[in-house]
Short mmCIF file of C-alpha atoms in Angstrom, two decimals:
data_model
loop_
_atom_site.label_atom_id
_atom_site.label_comp_id
_atom_site.label_asym_id
_atom_site.label_seq_id
_atom_site.Cartn_x
_atom_site.Cartn_y
_atom_site.Cartn_z
CA UNK A 1123 115.33 126.62 137.49
CA UNK A 1124 115.75 124.52 140.64
CA UNK A 1125 113.71 127.03 142.58
CA UNK A 1126 110.87 126.73 140.14
CA UNK A 1127 110.93 122.95 140.44
CA UNK A 1128 110.96 122.92 144.25
CA UNK A 1129 108.18 125.46 144.21
CA UNK A 1130 106.21 123.31 141.77
CA UNK A 1131 106.62 120.11 143.74
CA UNK A 1132 105.44 121.72 146.93
CA UNK A 1133 101.93 121.17 145.56
CA UNK A 1134 100.76 117.59 146.12
CA UNK A 1135 98.40 117.67 143.15
CA UNK A 1136 101.26 118.65 140.86
CA UNK A 1137 103.47 115.84 142.14
CA UNK A 1138 100.65 113.38 141.48
CA UNK A 1139 100.02 114.81 138.03
CA UNK A 1140 103.71 114.65 137.12
CA UNK A 1141 104.06 111.03 138.29
CA UNK A 1142 100.96 109.88 136.43
CA UNK A 1143 101.88 111.96 133.38
CA UNK A 1144 105.43 110.66 133.13
CA UNK A 1145 104.33 107.04 133.46
CA UNK A 1146 101.45 107.47 131.01
CA UNK A 1147 103.77 109.20 128.51
CA UNK A 1148 106.22 106.33 128.82
CA UNK A 1149 103.55 103.67 128.23
CA UNK A 1150 101.87 105.62 125.43
CA UNK A 1151 105.13 106.10 123.54
CA UNK A 1152 106.09 102.41 123.75
CA UNK A 1153 102.66 101.22 122.64
CA UNK A 1154 102.60 104.03 120.07
CA UNK A 1155 105.64 102.74 118.22
CA UNK A 1156 103.81 99.53 117.43
CA UNK A 1157 100.47 101.23 116.71
CA UNK A 1158 101.91 103.88 114.41
CA UNK A 1159 103.96 101.37 112.43
CA UNK A 1160 100.95 99.10 112.03
CA UNK A 1161 98.95 102.08 110.73
CA UNK A 1162 96.65 101.95 113.74
CA UNK A 1163 97.31 105.55 114.84
CA UNK A 1164 93.63 106.40 114.60
CA UNK A 1165 92.80 103.84 117.28
CA UNK A 1166 94.24 106.16 119.92
CA UNK A 1167 92.05 108.98 118.74
CA UNK A 1168 88.96 106.77 118.58
CA UNK A 1169 89.53 105.41 122.06
CA UNK A 1170 89.95 108.82 123.64
CA UNK A 1171 86.63 109.96 122.21
CA UNK A 1172 84.96 106.82 123.51
CA UNK A 1173 86.62 107.63 126.83
CA UNK A 1174 85.05 111.08 126.77
CA UNK A 1175 81.62 109.55 126.22
CA UNK A 1176 82.01 107.13 129.12
CA UNK A 1177 83.35 109.89 131.37
CA UNK A 1178 80.25 111.95 130.67
CA UNK A 1179 77.99 108.99 131.45
CA UNK A 1180 79.93 108.20 134.63
CA UNK A 1181 79.51 111.77 135.83
CA UNK A 1182 75.81 111.67 135.03
CA UNK A 1183 75.42 108.44 137.01
CA UNK A 1184 77.57 109.76 139.86
CA UNK A 1185 79.87 106.76 139.41
CA UNK A 1186 83.65 106.68 139.74
CA UNK A 1187 85.01 107.65 136.31
CA UNK A 1188 87.61 104.88 136.03
CA UNK A 1189 85.27 102.00 136.91
CA UNK A 1190 82.94 102.94 134.06
CA UNK A 1191 85.53 104.07 131.55
CA UNK A 1192 88.07 101.25 131.72
CA UNK A 1193 85.80 98.33 130.78
CA UNK A 1194 83.97 100.27 128.05
CA UNK A 1195 87.15 101.64 126.49
CA UNK A 1196 88.83 98.21 126.63
CA UNK A 1197 85.82 96.75 124.82
CA UNK A 1198 85.99 99.56 122.27
CA UNK A 1199 89.70 98.84 121.77
CA UNK A 1200 89.00 95.20 120.91
CA UNK A 1201 86.21 96.29 118.60
CA UNK A 1202 88.38 98.84 116.80
CA UNK A 1203 91.13 96.26 116.42
CA UNK A 1204 88.66 93.86 114.84
CA UNK A 1205 87.43 96.55 112.49
CA UNK A 1206 90.97 97.41 111.43
CA UNK A 1207 91.73 93.76 110.74
CA UNK A 1208 88.62 93.08 108.68
CA UNK A 1209 88.80 95.21 105.62
CA UNK A 1210 85.08 94.96 104.83
CA UNK A 1211 84.36 98.42 106.19
CA UNK A 1212 87.40 100.61 105.73
CA UNK A 1213 89.07 100.79 109.13
CA UNK A 1214 89.75 104.52 109.23
CA UNK A 1215 86.18 105.41 108.25
CA UNK A 1216 84.75 103.06 110.89
CA UNK A 1217 86.98 104.52 113.58
CA UNK A 1218 85.97 108.07 112.66
CA UNK A 1219 82.34 106.95 112.81
CA UNK A 1220 82.67 105.42 116.28
CA UNK A 1221 84.71 108.25 117.72
CA UNK A 1222 82.42 111.05 116.59
CA UNK A 1223 79.37 109.08 117.76
CA UNK A 1224 80.93 108.60 121.19
CA UNK A 1225 81.76 112.30 121.36
CA UNK A 1226 78.17 113.18 120.42
CA UNK A 1227 76.74 110.82 123.06
CA UNK A 1228 79.02 112.38 125.66
CA UNK A 1229 78.01 115.92 124.79
CA UNK A 1230 74.28 115.10 124.81
CA UNK A 1231 74.52 113.29 128.15
CA UNK A 1232 76.38 116.21 129.71
CA UNK A 1233 73.99 118.82 128.41
CA UNK A 1234 71.00 116.79 129.66
CA UNK A 1235 72.45 116.39 133.18
CA UNK A 1236 74.92 118.95 134.45
CA UNK A 1237 74.72 121.24 131.45
CA UNK A 1238 77.64 122.48 129.38
CA UNK A 1239 80.03 123.95 131.92
CA UNK A 1240 83.70 124.07 132.78
CA UNK A 1241 83.68 120.30 133.42
CA UNK A 1242 83.22 119.70 129.71
CA UNK A 1243 86.16 121.90 128.94
CA UNK A 1244 88.19 119.90 131.45
CA UNK A 1245 87.22 116.61 129.84
CA UNK A 1246 88.01 117.79 126.34
CA UNK A 1247 91.25 119.66 126.97
CA UNK A 1248 92.41 118.17 130.25
CA UNK A 1249 92.91 119.39 133.76
CA UNK A 1250 95.96 119.01 135.92
CA UNK A 1251 93.78 118.86 139.03
CA UNK A 1252 92.10 115.62 138.01
CA UNK A 1253 94.63 113.12 139.33
CA UNK A 1254 93.78 111.18 142.50
CA UNK A 1255 95.84 108.81 144.61
CA UNK A 1256 94.16 105.87 142.90
CA UNK A 1257 95.34 107.17 139.54
CA UNK A 1258 98.91 107.22 140.79
CA UNK A 1259 98.69 103.59 141.92
CA UNK A 1260 97.04 102.50 138.68
CA UNK A 1261 99.61 104.30 136.54
CA UNK A 1262 102.49 102.68 138.43
CA UNK A 1263 100.93 99.24 137.90
CA UNK A 1264 100.31 100.03 134.23
CA UNK A 1265 103.87 101.21 133.70
CA UNK A 1266 105.25 98.04 135.29
CA UNK A 1267 103.05 95.85 133.09
CA UNK A 1268 103.90 97.73 129.89
CA UNK A 1269 107.64 97.77 130.61
CA UNK A 1270 107.65 94.06 131.46
CA UNK A 1271 105.73 93.32 128.30
CA UNK A 1272 108.14 95.31 126.18
CA UNK A 1273 111.24 93.75 127.70
CA UNK A 1274 110.00 90.15 127.67
CA UNK A 1275 108.06 90.24 124.41
CA UNK A 1276 110.20 92.75 122.56
CA UNK A 1277 111.11 90.30 119.79
CA UNK A 1278 107.53 89.15 119.38
CA UNK A 1279 106.24 92.70 119.28
CA UNK A 1280 108.79 93.48 116.59
CA UNK A 1281 107.71 90.47 114.52
CA UNK A 1282 104.00 91.20 114.90
CA UNK A 1283 104.53 94.87 114.04
CA UNK A 1284 106.78 94.29 111.06
CA UNK A 1285 104.88 91.46 109.41
CA UNK A 1286 101.83 90.03 111.08
CA UNK A 1287 101.11 87.41 108.42
CA UNK A 1288 104.63 86.04 108.56
CA UNK A 1289 104.56 85.88 112.34
CA UNK A 1290 101.19 84.13 112.32
CA UNK A 1291 102.17 81.69 109.58
CA UNK A 1292 105.32 80.68 111.41
CA UNK A 1293 103.49 79.99 114.63
CA UNK A 1294 103.45 83.19 116.72
CA UNK A 1295 100.15 83.95 118.43
CA UNK A 1296 99.68 87.35 116.88
CA UNK A 1297 96.08 87.72 118.05
CA UNK A 1298 97.21 87.54 121.65
CA UNK A 1299 99.80 90.29 121.25
CA UNK A 1300 97.39 92.51 119.32
CA UNK A 1301 94.80 92.16 122.09
CA UNK A 1302 97.40 92.83 124.75
CA UNK A 1303 98.55 96.00 123.02
CA UNK A 1304 94.95 97.14 122.47
CA UNK A 1305 94.13 96.43 126.12
CA UNK A 1306 97.11 98.37 127.47
CA UNK A 1307 96.48 101.23 125.03
CA UNK A 1308 92.91 101.50 126.30
CA UNK A 1309 94.05 101.73 129.92
CA UNK A 1310 96.80 104.22 129.08
CA UNK A 1311 94.30 106.44 127.33
CA UNK A 1312 91.71 106.34 130.08
CA UNK A 1313 94.37 107.18 132.65
CA UNK A 1314 95.97 109.99 130.72
CA UNK A 1315 92.77 111.38 129.27
CA UNK A 1316 91.56 113.46 132.20
CA UNK A 1317 94.91 115.21 132.49
CA UNK A 1318 95.76 115.55 128.79
CA UNK A 1319 92.20 115.94 127.53
CA UNK A 1320 90.18 113.63 125.31
CA UNK A 1321 91.07 115.60 122.23
CA UNK A 1322 94.80 115.73 122.95
CA UNK A 1323 95.74 112.38 124.50
CA UNK A 1324 96.27 110.59 121.19
CA UNK A 1325 99.24 112.87 120.52
CA UNK A 1326 101.12 111.10 123.32
CA UNK A 1327 100.80 107.90 121.32
CA UNK A 1328 101.61 109.29 117.89
CA UNK A 1329 104.17 112.06 118.34
CA UNK A 1330 107.04 110.24 120.10
CA UNK A 1331 106.98 107.36 117.62
CA UNK A 1332 106.93 109.68 114.61
CA UNK A 1333 109.60 111.92 116.11
CA UNK A 1334 112.06 109.12 116.78
CA UNK A 1335 111.37 107.56 113.38
CA UNK A 1336 112.77 110.75 111.82
CA UNK A 1337 116.29 109.96 112.96
CA UNK A 1338 116.48 106.35 114.19
CA UNK A 1339 117.04 103.49 111.78
CA UNK A 1340 116.64 100.47 114.01
CA UNK A 1341 113.50 99.28 115.71
CA UNK A 1342 115.29 99.04 119.05
CA UNK A 1343 116.57 102.60 118.88
CA UNK A 1344 113.21 103.87 117.66
CA UNK A 1345 111.52 102.33 120.69
CA UNK A 1346 114.05 103.57 123.24
CA UNK A 1347 114.26 107.01 121.68
CA UNK A 1348 110.45 107.34 121.61
CA UNK A 1349 110.28 106.56 125.32
CA UNK A 1350 112.89 109.21 126.17
CA UNK A 1351 111.39 111.83 123.86
CA UNK A 1352 107.95 111.27 125.34
CA UNK A 1353 109.03 111.51 128.97
CA UNK A 1354 111.23 114.55 128.40
CA UNK A 1355 108.55 116.35 126.37
CA UNK A 1356 105.97 115.73 129.06
CA UNK A 1357 108.21 117.11 131.76
CA UNK A 1358 109.11 120.23 129.79
CA UNK A 1359 105.43 120.66 128.94
CA UNK A 1360 104.38 120.58 132.59
CA UNK A 1361 107.06 123.07 133.62
CA UNK A 1362 106.10 125.39 130.78
CA UNK A 1363 102.43 125.15 131.71
CA UNK A 1364 103.30 125.96 135.34
CA UNK A 1365 105.47 128.95 134.42
CA UNK A 1366 103.13 130.49 131.89
CA UNK A 1367 99.83 129.23 133.33
CA UNK A 1368 98.94 127.51 130.05
CA UNK A 1369 96.79 124.33 129.91
CA UNK A 1370 98.96 121.27 130.64
CA UNK A 1371 97.70 119.00 127.86
CA UNK A 1372 98.07 121.59 125.14
CA UNK A 1373 101.52 122.62 126.39
CA UNK A 1374 102.75 119.02 126.29
CA UNK A 1375 101.44 118.60 122.76
CA UNK A 1376 103.16 121.81 121.65
CA UNK A 1377 106.48 120.69 123.13
CA UNK A 1378 106.04 117.38 121.29
CA UNK A 1379 105.38 119.26 118.09
CA UNK A 1380 108.48 121.42 118.56
CA UNK A 1381 110.68 118.36 119.14
CA UNK A 1382 109.16 116.62 116.13
CA UNK A 1383 109.99 119.62 113.93
CA UNK A 1384 113.48 119.74 115.39
CA UNK A 1385 114.14 116.05 114.63
CA UNK A 1386 112.66 116.47 111.20
CA UNK A 1387 114.92 119.44 110.48
CA UNK A 1388 117.92 117.50 111.77
CA UNK A 1389 117.18 114.64 109.42
CA UNK A 1390 116.49 116.86 106.43
CA UNK A 1391 119.65 118.81 107.23
CA UNK A 1392 121.57 115.55 107.50
CA UNK A 1393 120.32 114.29 104.15
CA UNK A 1394 121.18 117.57 102.45
CA UNK A 1395 124.71 117.51 103.91
CA UNK A 1396 125.13 113.89 102.83
CA UNK A 1397 123.93 114.76 99.34
CA UNK A 1398 126.51 117.55 99.11
CA UNK A 1399 129.29 115.21 100.18
CA UNK A 1400 128.40 112.70 97.49
CA UNK A 1401 128.24 115.42 94.86
CA UNK B 76 103.74 60.06 102.99
CA UNK B 77 103.57 63.40 101.18
CA UNK B 78 104.45 66.66 102.91
CA UNK B 79 101.21 68.31 101.77
CA UNK B 80 98.13 66.64 100.34
CA UNK B 81 95.11 68.59 99.06
CA UNK B 82 91.87 66.66 98.49
CA UNK B 83 89.03 68.48 96.74
CA UNK B 84 90.01 71.55 98.70
CA UNK B 85 88.40 74.96 98.17
CA UNK B 86 89.21 78.32 99.71
CA UNK B 87 86.84 81.25 99.79
CA UNK B 88 86.69 84.89 100.83
CA UNK B 89 83.51 86.00 102.58
CA UNK B 90 81.50 83.21 101.03
CA UNK B 91 82.84 83.76 97.53
CA UNK B 92 84.92 80.81 96.30
CA UNK B 93 88.37 82.00 95.28
CA UNK B 94 89.81 78.66 94.25
CA UNK B 95 88.33 75.17 94.23
CA UNK B 96 88.90 71.59 93.10
CA UNK B 97 92.44 71.37 94.44
CA UNK B 98 93.89 67.86 94.23
CA UNK B 99 97.63 67.64 94.48
CA UNK B 100 100.50 66.30 96.51
CA UNK B 101 103.79 67.89 97.41
CA UNK B 102 106.60 65.57 98.51
CA UNK B 103 109.57 66.53 100.65
CA UNK B 104 112.27 68.14 98.53
CA UNK B 105 109.91 69.09 95.68
CA UNK B 106 110.05 72.44 93.89
CA UNK B 107 106.49 73.39 92.94
CA UNK B 108 105.51 76.50 91.05
CA UNK B 109 101.97 77.95 91.15
CA UNK B 110 101.07 79.74 87.95
CA UNK B 111 97.92 81.38 86.62
CA UNK B 112 96.37 84.73 85.79
CA UNK B 113 95.72 87.50 88.31
CA UNK B 114 92.90 86.53 90.64
CA UNK B 115 93.20 82.83 89.82
CA UNK B 116 93.62 81.98 93.52
CA UNK B 117 97.37 81.55 93.84
CA UNK B 118 97.90 83.80 96.83
CA UNK B 119 94.76 82.42 98.45
CA UNK B 120 96.13 78.90 98.15
CA UNK B 121 99.43 80.03 99.69
CA UNK B 122 97.49 81.48 102.63
CA UNK B 123 95.69 78.15 102.91
CA UNK B 124 98.96 76.22 102.92
CA UNK B 125 100.21 78.54 105.67
CA UNK B 126 97.08 77.76 107.69
CA UNK B 127 96.13 81.45 107.60
CA UNK B 128 92.89 80.31 105.94
CA UNK B 129 90.98 77.12 106.52
CA UNK B 130 89.58 75.30 103.51
CA UNK B 131 85.87 76.01 102.93
CA UNK B 132 85.47 72.49 101.51
CA UNK B 133 87.65 69.41 101.19
CA UNK B 134 90.83 69.10 103.19
CA UNK B 135 94.53 69.83 103.37
CA UNK B 136 96.76 67.31 105.14
CA UNK B 137 100.25 67.99 106.36
CA UNK B 138 102.48 64.92 106.54
CA UNK B 139 106.00 64.21 107.71
CA UNK B 140 105.20 65.86 111.04
CA UNK B 141 105.22 69.35 109.47
CA UNK B 142 104.64 72.06 112.05
CA UNK B 143 104.03 75.80 111.70
CA UNK B 144 107.41 76.68 113.15
CA UNK B 145 109.17 74.69 110.44
CA UNK B 146 107.78 76.80 107.61
CA UNK B 147 109.43 79.81 106.00
CA UNK B 148 107.34 82.37 104.15
CA UNK B 149 108.23 85.17 101.78
CA UNK B 150 105.08 87.34 101.57
CA UNK B 151 104.19 90.05 99.11
CA UNK B 152 105.31 93.29 100.66
CA UNK B 153 102.81 95.68 102.15
CA UNK B 154 103.05 99.45 101.86
CA UNK B 155 103.54 99.75 105.61
CA UNK B 156 106.64 97.56 105.48
CA UNK B 157 108.42 99.50 102.80
CA UNK B 158 109.22 102.39 105.13
CA UNK B 159 109.72 100.42 108.32
CA UNK B 160 112.52 101.64 110.57
CA UNK B 161 114.43 98.43 111.29
CA UNK B 162 117.87 97.19 110.36
CA UNK B 163 118.14 94.34 107.87
CA UNK B 164 119.69 92.24 110.62
CA UNK B 165 116.71 92.78 112.92
CA UNK B 166 114.36 91.67 110.15
CA UNK B 167 116.37 88.55 109.33
CA UNK B 168 116.74 87.60 112.99
CA UNK B 169 112.98 87.84 113.50
CA UNK B 170 112.69 84.74 111.31
CA UNK B 171 114.10 82.72 114.19
CA UNK B 172 111.33 83.81 116.54
CA UNK B 173 109.14 80.77 115.98
CA UNK B 174 111.93 78.52 117.22
CA UNK B 175 112.07 80.38 120.52
CA UNK B 176 108.58 79.41 121.68
CA UNK B 177 107.87 81.26 124.91
CA UNK B 178 111.54 81.96 125.63
CA UNK B 179 111.83 85.73 125.34
CA UNK B 180 115.34 86.34 123.96
CA UNK B 181 117.39 85.08 121.03
CA UNK B 182 120.22 82.67 121.78
CA UNK B 183 123.65 82.65 120.21
CA UNK B 184 122.55 79.92 117.79
CA UNK B 185 119.79 82.19 116.47
CA UNK B 186 122.20 85.04 115.83
CA UNK B 187 124.61 82.65 114.12
CA UNK B 188 121.83 81.32 111.89
CA UNK B 189 120.81 84.85 110.96
CA UNK B 190 124.40 85.75 110.07
CA UNK B 191 124.78 82.53 108.08
CA UNK B 192 121.68 83.21 106.01
CA UNK B 193 122.76 86.80 105.44
CA UNK B 194 126.05 85.48 104.09
CA UNK B 195 124.32 82.85 101.99
CA UNK B 196 122.40 85.55 100.15
CA UNK B 197 125.45 87.80 99.88
CA UNK B 198 123.95 90.74 101.75
CA UNK B 199 126.54 91.20 104.51
CA UNK B 200 126.99 94.79 103.36
CA UNK B 201 123.30 95.50 104.09
CA UNK B 202 123.28 93.98 107.56
CA UNK B 203 123.23 97.26 109.47
CA UNK B 204 121.42 99.29 106.86
CA UNK B 205 117.90 100.50 107.45
CA UNK B 206 115.28 98.32 105.75
CA UNK B 207 113.35 101.29 104.33
CA UNK B 208 116.48 102.58 102.56
CA UNK B 209 117.07 99.36 100.61
CA UNK B 210 116.06 98.84 96.99
CA UNK B 211 113.26 96.44 96.08
CA UNK B 212 115.66 93.63 95.21
CA UNK B 213 117.64 94.11 98.40
CA UNK B 214 114.47 94.07 100.47
CA UNK B 215 113.41 90.80 98.80
CA UNK B 216 116.75 89.25 99.71
CA UNK B 217 116.42 90.36 103.30
CA UNK B 218 112.95 88.82 103.44
CA UNK B 219 114.25 85.63 101.81
CA UNK B 220 117.00 85.43 104.42
CA UNK B 221 114.34 85.80 107.10
CA UNK B 222 112.28 83.02 105.49
CA UNK B 223 115.38 80.81 105.48
CA UNK B 224 115.88 81.51 109.16
CA UNK B 225 112.35 80.32 109.84
CA UNK B 226 112.27 77.21 107.69
CA UNK B 227 113.32 73.68 108.40
CA UNK B 228 111.22 71.83 105.85
CA UNK B 229 109.08 74.09 103.71
CA UNK B 230 109.58 77.44 102.01
CA UNK B 231 106.56 79.29 100.59
CA UNK B 232 107.31 82.20 98.28
CA UNK B 233 104.59 84.57 97.11
CA UNK B 234 105.82 86.30 93.96
CA UNK B 235 109.40 86.66 95.10
CA UNK B 236 110.51 88.35 91.87
CA UNK B 237 107.62 90.85 91.53
CA UNK B 238 108.98 94.25 90.58
CA UNK B 239 112.58 93.13 90.23
CA UNK B 240 114.74 93.73 87.15
CA UNK B 241 115.64 90.69 84.97
CA UNK B 242 119.18 90.38 86.29
CA UNK B 243 118.17 90.36 89.95
CA UNK B 244 115.29 88.01 89.07
CA UNK B 245 117.68 85.44 87.62
CA UNK B 246 119.99 85.70 90.63
CA UNK B 247 117.12 85.21 93.03
CA UNK B 248 115.84 82.17 91.06
CA UNK B 249 119.28 80.63 91.15
CA UNK B 250 119.55 81.17 94.89
CA UNK B 251 116.15 79.59 95.49
CA UNK B 252 117.06 76.63 93.31
CA UNK B 253 120.36 76.21 95.14
CA UNK B 254 118.59 76.23 98.49
CA UNK B 255 116.17 73.58 97.24
CA UNK B 256 118.95 71.40 95.82
CA UNK B 257 121.47 71.74 98.63
CA UNK B 258 119.28 71.66 101.72
CA UNK B 259 116.40 69.54 100.45
CA UNK B 260 113.91 72.15 101.68
CA UNK B 261 110.62 71.92 99.81
CA UNK B 262 109.88 75.06 97.80
CA UNK B 263 106.42 76.24 96.77
CA UNK B 264 106.49 79.44 94.75
CA UNK B 265 103.88 81.68 93.19
CA UNK B 266 105.13 83.30 90.03
CA UNK B 267 103.85 85.40 87.15
CA UNK B 268 107.02 84.66 85.29
CA UNK B 269 106.15 81.46 83.45
CA UNK B 270 109.51 81.10 81.71
CA UNK B 271 111.31 81.23 85.06
CA UNK B 272 108.81 78.76 86.49
CA UNK B 273 109.29 76.07 83.83
CA UNK B 274 113.03 76.58 83.89
CA UNK B 275 113.56 75.97 87.60
CA UNK B 276 110.54 74.16 89.06
CA UNK B 277 110.10 70.38 89.15
CA UNK B 278 106.30 70.52 89.29
CA UNK B 279 103.72 73.02 88.05
CA UNK B 280 100.27 73.71 89.47
CA UNK B 281 98.22 75.86 87.11
CA UNK B 282 95.20 77.59 88.64
CA UNK B 283 92.34 79.49 87.11
CA UNK B 284 89.72 79.59 89.84
CA UNK B 285 90.06 75.82 89.87
CA UNK B 286 92.94 73.47 89.36
CA UNK B 287 93.65 73.38 85.62
CA UNK B 288 96.85 71.38 85.62
CA UNK B 289 99.08 69.56 88.07
CA UNK B 290 102.11 67.53 87.07
CA UNK B 291 105.79 67.69 86.33
CA UNK B 292 107.23 70.58 84.39
CA UNK B 293 108.01 68.33 81.41
CA UNK B 294 104.37 67.21 81.28
CA UNK B 295 103.25 70.82 81.57
CA UNK B 296 105.29 72.16 78.68
CA UNK B 297 104.07 69.25 76.54
CA UNK B 298 100.43 69.77 77.52
CA UNK B 299 98.00 71.91 75.58
CA UNK B 300 97.20 74.17 78.50
CA UNK B 301 100.84 74.72 79.35
CA UNK B 302 101.86 75.42 75.79
CA UNK B 303 98.89 77.75 75.39
CA UNK B 304 99.70 79.69 78.57
CA UNK B 305 103.34 80.06 77.68
CA UNK B 306 102.48 81.07 74.13
CA UNK B 307 99.96 83.64 75.41
CA UNK B 308 102.51 85.10 77.80
CA UNK B 309 105.11 85.28 75.08
CA UNK B 310 102.71 86.95 72.72
CA UNK B 311 101.69 89.34 75.46
CA UNK B 312 105.31 90.27 75.98
CA UNK B 313 106.15 90.78 72.30
CA UNK B 314 103.05 92.91 71.83
#
């Protein structure tokens, strides 16, 4: 086992990918707890598709991917948040509309410029080779911001997630926290997208929260557990993908799925046992 | 000066007027019940009193230096909340958040207040239970304890007894009345249960798209509209 790890980390690109991946998983899981509980899970999916579109345009324009993607995806995040809040158009339908449109724009732009090639596959399903030094720096900054936010504003995030109307009525600036969470989610997605793939990145947001909600009964434990589950799953996923030469993004998602099923089975098992005791 | 004064106020949704012609006063320590049919604008008015909606016409004044962080609110539950993974204690404590301002963590006084309100509602045994595993009545109590943590002057309750069985309903009414009597906190409650409303409230505001009646409970039961509404409800129940 140790040999495999030392062998793995002899490659600089793998070290970079693991650092960025671990930090992105951590941020995604923390933000995901709030998003999933507020029924905003689809936002992650929508944003990653918008990210794919911007990535395609950036490549076509020969621009740096992050400088184009980050502002556009942040804007899209605010827009999606607005749509989810106003119930005039049903939020989920509007998000599906935007995300498939962005995907279509991306595909058309790519086919008009470079043509459908392996790049497209990399964008959609992720590539471990995509991480640069700048990504490492950005992910460290992002992780620091997200962790600080969660420690300092933990109580406010809980209140806004549990009952936004109550929080707003009693004087908490819920709009600010919603925007902050949307903003950080957008950056997390753009960062993680090229490694995990546009179609797979949203699982980093949704799986850890759902998994830890199977067994944890307090918001605090749900949050902490989600962070651990996410980081551990990512690491196992990368090692598996190295050993069996499987795509990184897909491997991480499969590990997440396995852990989710495990937690689910544990809870179902627990309830059945409890039921027997009572009977 | 009154705690809340409405003058010719209207509230609307996307240009459609939900409730209009509101003229009433609520004084500190009052117990006001909002009654009316479904869609008569009760919940809209509550949102207006919470400053979640601004009046589309007329005005709402808040007197006695009432500020947002002195208001407690018991909302109608959303589907998302019913399976929320949080302990009852966490939910109750979150009521103290507005007192914290920008200070990030709860102080000892906040935790004491949460514990005190949990005891007041007799839900100590639920303190560490998961919110999603509680029954409807237990969840309402937890939310009421949270509202009590948040309030200093005003308590707004949006259908606190919806979906509860008659026994729990009576208990909850008695608790709300006790809070109003003992602490002098003003209570404004939306209720579909007219018999409970006239039994406990001091004032009644009857809405039906506009303000139909405002006055004391005694005046309401004596009035034609009040008698008619109560009679209709009773007939509806016996049918």
